[in-house]
PDB file of C-alpha atoms in Angstrom:
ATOM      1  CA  UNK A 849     -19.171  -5.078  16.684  1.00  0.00           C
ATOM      2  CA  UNK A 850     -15.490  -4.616  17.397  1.00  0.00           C
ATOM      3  CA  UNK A 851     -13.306  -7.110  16.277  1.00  0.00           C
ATOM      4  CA  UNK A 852      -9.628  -6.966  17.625  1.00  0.00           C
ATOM      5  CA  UNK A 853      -6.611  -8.002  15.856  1.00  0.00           C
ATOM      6  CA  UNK A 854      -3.784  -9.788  17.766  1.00  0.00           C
ATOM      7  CA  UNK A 855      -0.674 -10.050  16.277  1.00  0.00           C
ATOM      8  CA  UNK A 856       2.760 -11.426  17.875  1.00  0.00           C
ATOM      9  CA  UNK A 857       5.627  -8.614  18.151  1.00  0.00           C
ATOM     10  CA  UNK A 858       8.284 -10.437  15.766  1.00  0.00           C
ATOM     11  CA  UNK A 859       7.574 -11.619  11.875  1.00  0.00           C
ATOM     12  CA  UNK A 860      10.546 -13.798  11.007  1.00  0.00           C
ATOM     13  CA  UNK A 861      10.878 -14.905   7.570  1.00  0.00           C
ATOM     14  CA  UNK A 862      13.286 -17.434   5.588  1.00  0.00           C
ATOM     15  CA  UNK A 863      13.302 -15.616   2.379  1.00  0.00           C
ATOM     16  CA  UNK A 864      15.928 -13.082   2.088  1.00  0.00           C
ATOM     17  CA  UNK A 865      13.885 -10.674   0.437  1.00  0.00           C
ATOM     18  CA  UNK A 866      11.300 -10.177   3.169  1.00  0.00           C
ATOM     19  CA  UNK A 867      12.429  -8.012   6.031  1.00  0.00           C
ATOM     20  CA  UNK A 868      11.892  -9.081   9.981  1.00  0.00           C
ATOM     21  CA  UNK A 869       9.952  -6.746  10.912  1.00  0.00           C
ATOM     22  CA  UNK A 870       8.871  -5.437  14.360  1.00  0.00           C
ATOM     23  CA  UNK A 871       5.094  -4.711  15.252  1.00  0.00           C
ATOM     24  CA  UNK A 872       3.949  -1.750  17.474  1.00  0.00           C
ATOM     25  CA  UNK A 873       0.371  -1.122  19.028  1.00  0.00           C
ATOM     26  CA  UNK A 874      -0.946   2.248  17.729  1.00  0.00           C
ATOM     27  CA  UNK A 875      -2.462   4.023  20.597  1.00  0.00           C
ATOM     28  CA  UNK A 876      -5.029   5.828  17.808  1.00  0.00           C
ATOM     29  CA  UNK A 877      -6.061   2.429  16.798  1.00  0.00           C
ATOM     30  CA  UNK A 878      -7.034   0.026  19.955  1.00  0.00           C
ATOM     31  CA  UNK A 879      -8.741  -2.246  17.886  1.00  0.00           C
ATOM     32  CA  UNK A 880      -5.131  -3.587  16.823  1.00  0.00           C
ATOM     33  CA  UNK A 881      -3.049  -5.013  19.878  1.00  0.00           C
ATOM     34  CA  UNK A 882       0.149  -6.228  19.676  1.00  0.00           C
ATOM     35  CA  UNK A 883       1.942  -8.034  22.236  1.00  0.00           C
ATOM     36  CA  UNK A 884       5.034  -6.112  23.973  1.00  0.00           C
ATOM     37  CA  UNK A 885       8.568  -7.755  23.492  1.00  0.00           C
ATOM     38  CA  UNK A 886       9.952  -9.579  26.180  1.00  0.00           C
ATOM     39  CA  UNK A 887      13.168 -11.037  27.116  1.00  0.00           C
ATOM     40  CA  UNK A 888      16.180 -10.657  25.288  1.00  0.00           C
ATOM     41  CA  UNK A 889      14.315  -9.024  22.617  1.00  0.00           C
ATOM     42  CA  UNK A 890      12.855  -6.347  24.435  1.00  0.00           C
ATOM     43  CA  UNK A 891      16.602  -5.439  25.261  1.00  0.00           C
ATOM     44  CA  UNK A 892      17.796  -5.363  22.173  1.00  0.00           C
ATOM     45  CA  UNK A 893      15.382  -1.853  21.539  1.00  0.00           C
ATOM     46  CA  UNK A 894      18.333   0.888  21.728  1.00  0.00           C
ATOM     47  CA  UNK A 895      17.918   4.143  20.165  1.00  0.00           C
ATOM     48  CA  UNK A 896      20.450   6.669  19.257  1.00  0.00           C
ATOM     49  CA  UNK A 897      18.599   9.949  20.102  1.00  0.00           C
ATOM     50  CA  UNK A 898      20.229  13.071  18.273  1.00  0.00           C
ATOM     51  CA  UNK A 899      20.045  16.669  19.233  1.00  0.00           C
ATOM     52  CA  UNK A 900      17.730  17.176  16.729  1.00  0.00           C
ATOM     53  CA  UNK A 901      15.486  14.223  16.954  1.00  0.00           C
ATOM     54  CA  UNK A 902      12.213  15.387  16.559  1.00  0.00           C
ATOM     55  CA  UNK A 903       9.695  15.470  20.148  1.00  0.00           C
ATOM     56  CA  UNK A 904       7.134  13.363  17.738  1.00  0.00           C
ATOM     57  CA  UNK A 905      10.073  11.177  17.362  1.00  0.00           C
ATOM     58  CA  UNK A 906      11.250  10.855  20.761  1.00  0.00           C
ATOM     59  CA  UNK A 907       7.611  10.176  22.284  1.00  0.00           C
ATOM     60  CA  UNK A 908       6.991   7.213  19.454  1.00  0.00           C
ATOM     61  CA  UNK A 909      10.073   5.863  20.479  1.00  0.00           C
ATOM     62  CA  UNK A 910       9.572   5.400  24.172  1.00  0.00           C
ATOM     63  CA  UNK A 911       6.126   4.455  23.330  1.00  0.00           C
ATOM     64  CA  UNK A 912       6.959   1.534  21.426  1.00  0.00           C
ATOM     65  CA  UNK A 913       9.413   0.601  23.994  1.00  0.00           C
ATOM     66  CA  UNK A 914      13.222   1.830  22.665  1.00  0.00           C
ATOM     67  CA  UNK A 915      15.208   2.826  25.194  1.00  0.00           C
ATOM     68  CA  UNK A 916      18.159   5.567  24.728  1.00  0.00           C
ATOM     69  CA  UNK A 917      21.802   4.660  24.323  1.00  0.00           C
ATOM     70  CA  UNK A 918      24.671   6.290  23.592  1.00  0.00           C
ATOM     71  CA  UNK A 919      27.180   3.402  22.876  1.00  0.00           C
ATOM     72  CA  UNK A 920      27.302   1.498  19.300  1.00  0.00           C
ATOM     73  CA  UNK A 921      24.625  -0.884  19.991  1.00  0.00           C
ATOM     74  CA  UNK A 922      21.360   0.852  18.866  1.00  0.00           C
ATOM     75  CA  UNK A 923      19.418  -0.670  16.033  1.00  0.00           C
ATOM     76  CA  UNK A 924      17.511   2.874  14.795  1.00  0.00           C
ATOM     77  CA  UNK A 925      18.228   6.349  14.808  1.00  0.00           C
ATOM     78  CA  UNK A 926      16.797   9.451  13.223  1.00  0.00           C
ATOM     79  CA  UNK A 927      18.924  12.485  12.840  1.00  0.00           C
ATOM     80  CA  UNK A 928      20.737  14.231  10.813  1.00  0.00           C
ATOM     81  CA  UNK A 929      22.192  13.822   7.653  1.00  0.00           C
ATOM     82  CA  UNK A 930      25.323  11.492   8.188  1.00  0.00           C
ATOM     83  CA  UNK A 931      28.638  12.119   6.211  1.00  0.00           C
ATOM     84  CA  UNK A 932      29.703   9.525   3.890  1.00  0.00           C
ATOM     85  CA  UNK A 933      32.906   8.193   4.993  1.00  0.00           C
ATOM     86  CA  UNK A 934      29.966   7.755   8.757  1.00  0.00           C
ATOM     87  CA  UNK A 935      27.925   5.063   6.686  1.00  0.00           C
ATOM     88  CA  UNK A 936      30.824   2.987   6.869  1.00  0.00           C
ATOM     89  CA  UNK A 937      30.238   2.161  10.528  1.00  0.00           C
ATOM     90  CA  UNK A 938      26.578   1.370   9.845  1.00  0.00           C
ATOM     91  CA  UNK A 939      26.304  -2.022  11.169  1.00  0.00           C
ATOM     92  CA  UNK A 940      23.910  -4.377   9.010  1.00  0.00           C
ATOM     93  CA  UNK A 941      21.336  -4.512  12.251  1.00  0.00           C
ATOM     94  CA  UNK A 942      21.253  -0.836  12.434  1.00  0.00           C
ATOM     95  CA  UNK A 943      18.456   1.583  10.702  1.00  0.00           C
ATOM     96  CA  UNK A 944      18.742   5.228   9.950  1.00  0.00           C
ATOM     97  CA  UNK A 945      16.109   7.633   8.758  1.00  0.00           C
ATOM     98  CA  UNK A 946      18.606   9.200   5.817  1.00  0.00           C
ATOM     99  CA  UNK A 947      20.382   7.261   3.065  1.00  0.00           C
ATOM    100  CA  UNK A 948      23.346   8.951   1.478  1.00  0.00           C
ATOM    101  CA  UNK A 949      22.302  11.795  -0.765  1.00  0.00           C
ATOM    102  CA  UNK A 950      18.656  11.376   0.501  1.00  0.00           C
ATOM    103  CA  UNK A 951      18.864  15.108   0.538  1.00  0.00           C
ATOM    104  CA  UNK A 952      18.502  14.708  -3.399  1.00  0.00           C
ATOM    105  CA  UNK A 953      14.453  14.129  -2.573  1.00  0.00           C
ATOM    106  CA  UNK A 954      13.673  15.149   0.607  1.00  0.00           C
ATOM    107  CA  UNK A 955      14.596  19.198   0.009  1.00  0.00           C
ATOM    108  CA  UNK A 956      12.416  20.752  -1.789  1.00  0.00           C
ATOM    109  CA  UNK A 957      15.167  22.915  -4.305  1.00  0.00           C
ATOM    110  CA  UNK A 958      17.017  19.797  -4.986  1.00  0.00           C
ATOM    111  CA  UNK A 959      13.658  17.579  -5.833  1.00  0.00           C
ATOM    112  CA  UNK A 960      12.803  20.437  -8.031  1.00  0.00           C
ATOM    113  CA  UNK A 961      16.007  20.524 -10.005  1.00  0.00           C
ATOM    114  CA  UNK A 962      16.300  16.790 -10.607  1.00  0.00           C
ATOM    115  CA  UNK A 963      12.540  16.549 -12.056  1.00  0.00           C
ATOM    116  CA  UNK A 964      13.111  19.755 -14.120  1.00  0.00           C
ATOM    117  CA  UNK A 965      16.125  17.258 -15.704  1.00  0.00           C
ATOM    118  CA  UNK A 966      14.131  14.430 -15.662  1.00  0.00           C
ATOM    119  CA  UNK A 967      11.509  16.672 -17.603  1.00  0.00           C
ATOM    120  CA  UNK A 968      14.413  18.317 -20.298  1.00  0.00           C
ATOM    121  CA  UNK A 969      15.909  14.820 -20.531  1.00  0.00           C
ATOM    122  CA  UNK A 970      12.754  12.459 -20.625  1.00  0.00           C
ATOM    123  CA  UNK A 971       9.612  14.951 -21.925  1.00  0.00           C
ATOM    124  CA  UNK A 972       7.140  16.677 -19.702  1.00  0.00           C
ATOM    125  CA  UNK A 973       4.394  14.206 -20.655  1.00  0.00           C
ATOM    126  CA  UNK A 974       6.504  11.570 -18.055  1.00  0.00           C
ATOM    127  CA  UNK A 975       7.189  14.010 -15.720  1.00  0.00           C
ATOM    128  CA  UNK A 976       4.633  16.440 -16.045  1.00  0.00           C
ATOM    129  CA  UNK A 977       2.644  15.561 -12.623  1.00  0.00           C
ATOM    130  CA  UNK A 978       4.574  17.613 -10.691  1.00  0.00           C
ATOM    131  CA  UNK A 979       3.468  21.782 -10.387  1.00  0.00           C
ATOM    132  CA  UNK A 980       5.829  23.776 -11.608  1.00  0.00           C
ATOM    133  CA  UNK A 981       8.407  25.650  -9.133  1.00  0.00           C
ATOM    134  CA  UNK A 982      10.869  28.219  -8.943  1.00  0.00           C
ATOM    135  CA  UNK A 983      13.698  28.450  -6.829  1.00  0.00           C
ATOM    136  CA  UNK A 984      14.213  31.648  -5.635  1.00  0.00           C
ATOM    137  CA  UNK A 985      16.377  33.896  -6.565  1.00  0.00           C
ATOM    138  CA  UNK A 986      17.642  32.022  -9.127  1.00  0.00           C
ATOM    139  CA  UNK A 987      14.553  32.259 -11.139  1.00  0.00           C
ATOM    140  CA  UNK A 988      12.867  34.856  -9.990  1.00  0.00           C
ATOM    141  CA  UNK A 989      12.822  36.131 -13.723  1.00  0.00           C
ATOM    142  CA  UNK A 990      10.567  33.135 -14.635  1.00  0.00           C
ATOM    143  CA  UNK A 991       8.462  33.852 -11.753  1.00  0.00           C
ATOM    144  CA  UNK A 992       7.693  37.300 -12.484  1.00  0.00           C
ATOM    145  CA  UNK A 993       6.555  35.985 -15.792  1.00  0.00           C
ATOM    146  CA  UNK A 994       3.650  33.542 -14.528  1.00  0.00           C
ATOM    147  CA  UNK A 995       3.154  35.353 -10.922  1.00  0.00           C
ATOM    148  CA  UNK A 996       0.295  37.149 -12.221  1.00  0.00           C
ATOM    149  CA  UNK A 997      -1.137  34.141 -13.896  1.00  0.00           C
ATOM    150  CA  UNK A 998      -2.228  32.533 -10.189  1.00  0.00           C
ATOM    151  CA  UNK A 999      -4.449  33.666  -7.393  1.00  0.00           C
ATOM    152  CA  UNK A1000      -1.613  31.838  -5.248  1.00  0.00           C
ATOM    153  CA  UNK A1001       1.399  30.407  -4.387  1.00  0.00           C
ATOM    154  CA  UNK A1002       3.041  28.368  -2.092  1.00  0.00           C
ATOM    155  CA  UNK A1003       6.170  29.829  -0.715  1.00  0.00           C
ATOM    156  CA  UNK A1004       8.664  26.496   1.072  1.00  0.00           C
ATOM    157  CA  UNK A1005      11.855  27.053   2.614  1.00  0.00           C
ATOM    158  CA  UNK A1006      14.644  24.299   0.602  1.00  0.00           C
ATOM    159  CA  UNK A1007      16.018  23.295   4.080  1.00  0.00           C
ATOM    160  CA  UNK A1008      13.206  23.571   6.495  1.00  0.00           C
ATOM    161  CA  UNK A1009      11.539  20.583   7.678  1.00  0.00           C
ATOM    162  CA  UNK A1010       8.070  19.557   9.062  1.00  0.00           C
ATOM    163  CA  UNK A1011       6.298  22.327   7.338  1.00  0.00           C
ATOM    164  CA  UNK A1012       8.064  25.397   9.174  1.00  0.00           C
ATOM    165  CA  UNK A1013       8.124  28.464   7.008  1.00  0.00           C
ATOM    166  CA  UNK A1014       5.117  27.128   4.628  1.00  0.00           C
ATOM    167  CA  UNK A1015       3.316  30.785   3.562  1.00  0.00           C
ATOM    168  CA  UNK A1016       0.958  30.932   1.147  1.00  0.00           C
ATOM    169  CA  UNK A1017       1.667  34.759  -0.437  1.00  0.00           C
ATOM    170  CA  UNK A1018      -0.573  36.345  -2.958  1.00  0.00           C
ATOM    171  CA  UNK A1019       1.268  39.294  -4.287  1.00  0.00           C
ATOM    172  CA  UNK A1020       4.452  40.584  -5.947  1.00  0.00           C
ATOM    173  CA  UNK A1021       6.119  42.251  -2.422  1.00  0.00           C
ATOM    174  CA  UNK A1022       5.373  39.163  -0.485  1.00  0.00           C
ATOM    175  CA  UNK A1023       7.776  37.573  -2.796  1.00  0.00           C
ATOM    176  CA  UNK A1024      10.259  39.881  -2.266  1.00  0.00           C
ATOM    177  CA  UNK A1025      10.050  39.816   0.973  1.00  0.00           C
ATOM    178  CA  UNK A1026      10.663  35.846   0.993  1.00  0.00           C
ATOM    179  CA  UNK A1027      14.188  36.739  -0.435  1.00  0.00           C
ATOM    180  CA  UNK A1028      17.590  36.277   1.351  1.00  0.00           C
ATOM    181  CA  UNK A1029      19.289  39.470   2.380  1.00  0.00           C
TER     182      UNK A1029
END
């Protein structure tokens, strides 16, 4: 037996710290149905697409009703990076995909270099669940060292996104050839 879950669009709460929150039906998932906004509400689901919004993006958006605007009134976006002095226009109603410096854990070179501190500052024992990695070129010295140690390694761009450029390489001139010119 199925059982289906209805739930109402809006969650409203009187504490401060619990977030209203807005439900969406998952099309994977038709065992849980949510009601679709209406009125005034329904209205109030602007978008601010950016050139580089995602497709996957894009299509969940107009799925779960958004609509596209380009004026100041849209409560989500996902885009770029925005520059700092741009966060000042942020309106408290609006949601963004990047905080500032969010760059600090979402590429993979910058990660890297503030666990390796975390790791010199703190011991590895509290930060030793994360793999060791090398940014190339900088240490490529350290990687020759331990290269021949491993059957393989994972080779990720620092600024790609959504797994483009993941390589899996297994010898010494596939690293090379990894390199910037």
């Amino acid at each position: 037996t199925h059982t289906h879950t209805h739930r109402t669009p809006r969650r409203y709460s009187e504490e401060c710290f619990e977030p209203k929150v807005i439900r969406f039906s998952c099309p994977s998932d038709p065992s849980v149905r949510v009601e679709p906004l209406s009125g005034p509400a329904a209205r109030e689901l602007l978008w601010w697409c950016q050139r580089i919004t995602p497709v996957v993006v894009k299509k969940m958006m107009k799925l779960a009703g958004f609509r596209k605007t380009s004026t100041d009134k849209w409560i989500v976006t996902w885009g770029k990076h925005l520059k700092t002095e741009e966060f000042r226009d942020i309106k408290p109603t609006q949601k963004i995909n990047h905080y500032p410096n969010s760059f600090q854990l979402g590429r993979k070179d910058a990660l890297w270099r503030n666990i390796s501190h975390m790791q010199a500052r703190h011991g590895r024992p509290v930060y030793g669940y994360v793999p060791d990695s090398y940014c190339l070129p900088h240490d490529l010295g350290l990687l020759r060292r331990v290269f021949p140690g491993q059957p393989a390694w994972i080779v990720k761009p620092n600024a790609a996104a959504r797994g483009e450029g993941i390589r899996v390489i297994r010898t010494w001139a596939q690293v090379c050839a990894c390199l910037p010119l």
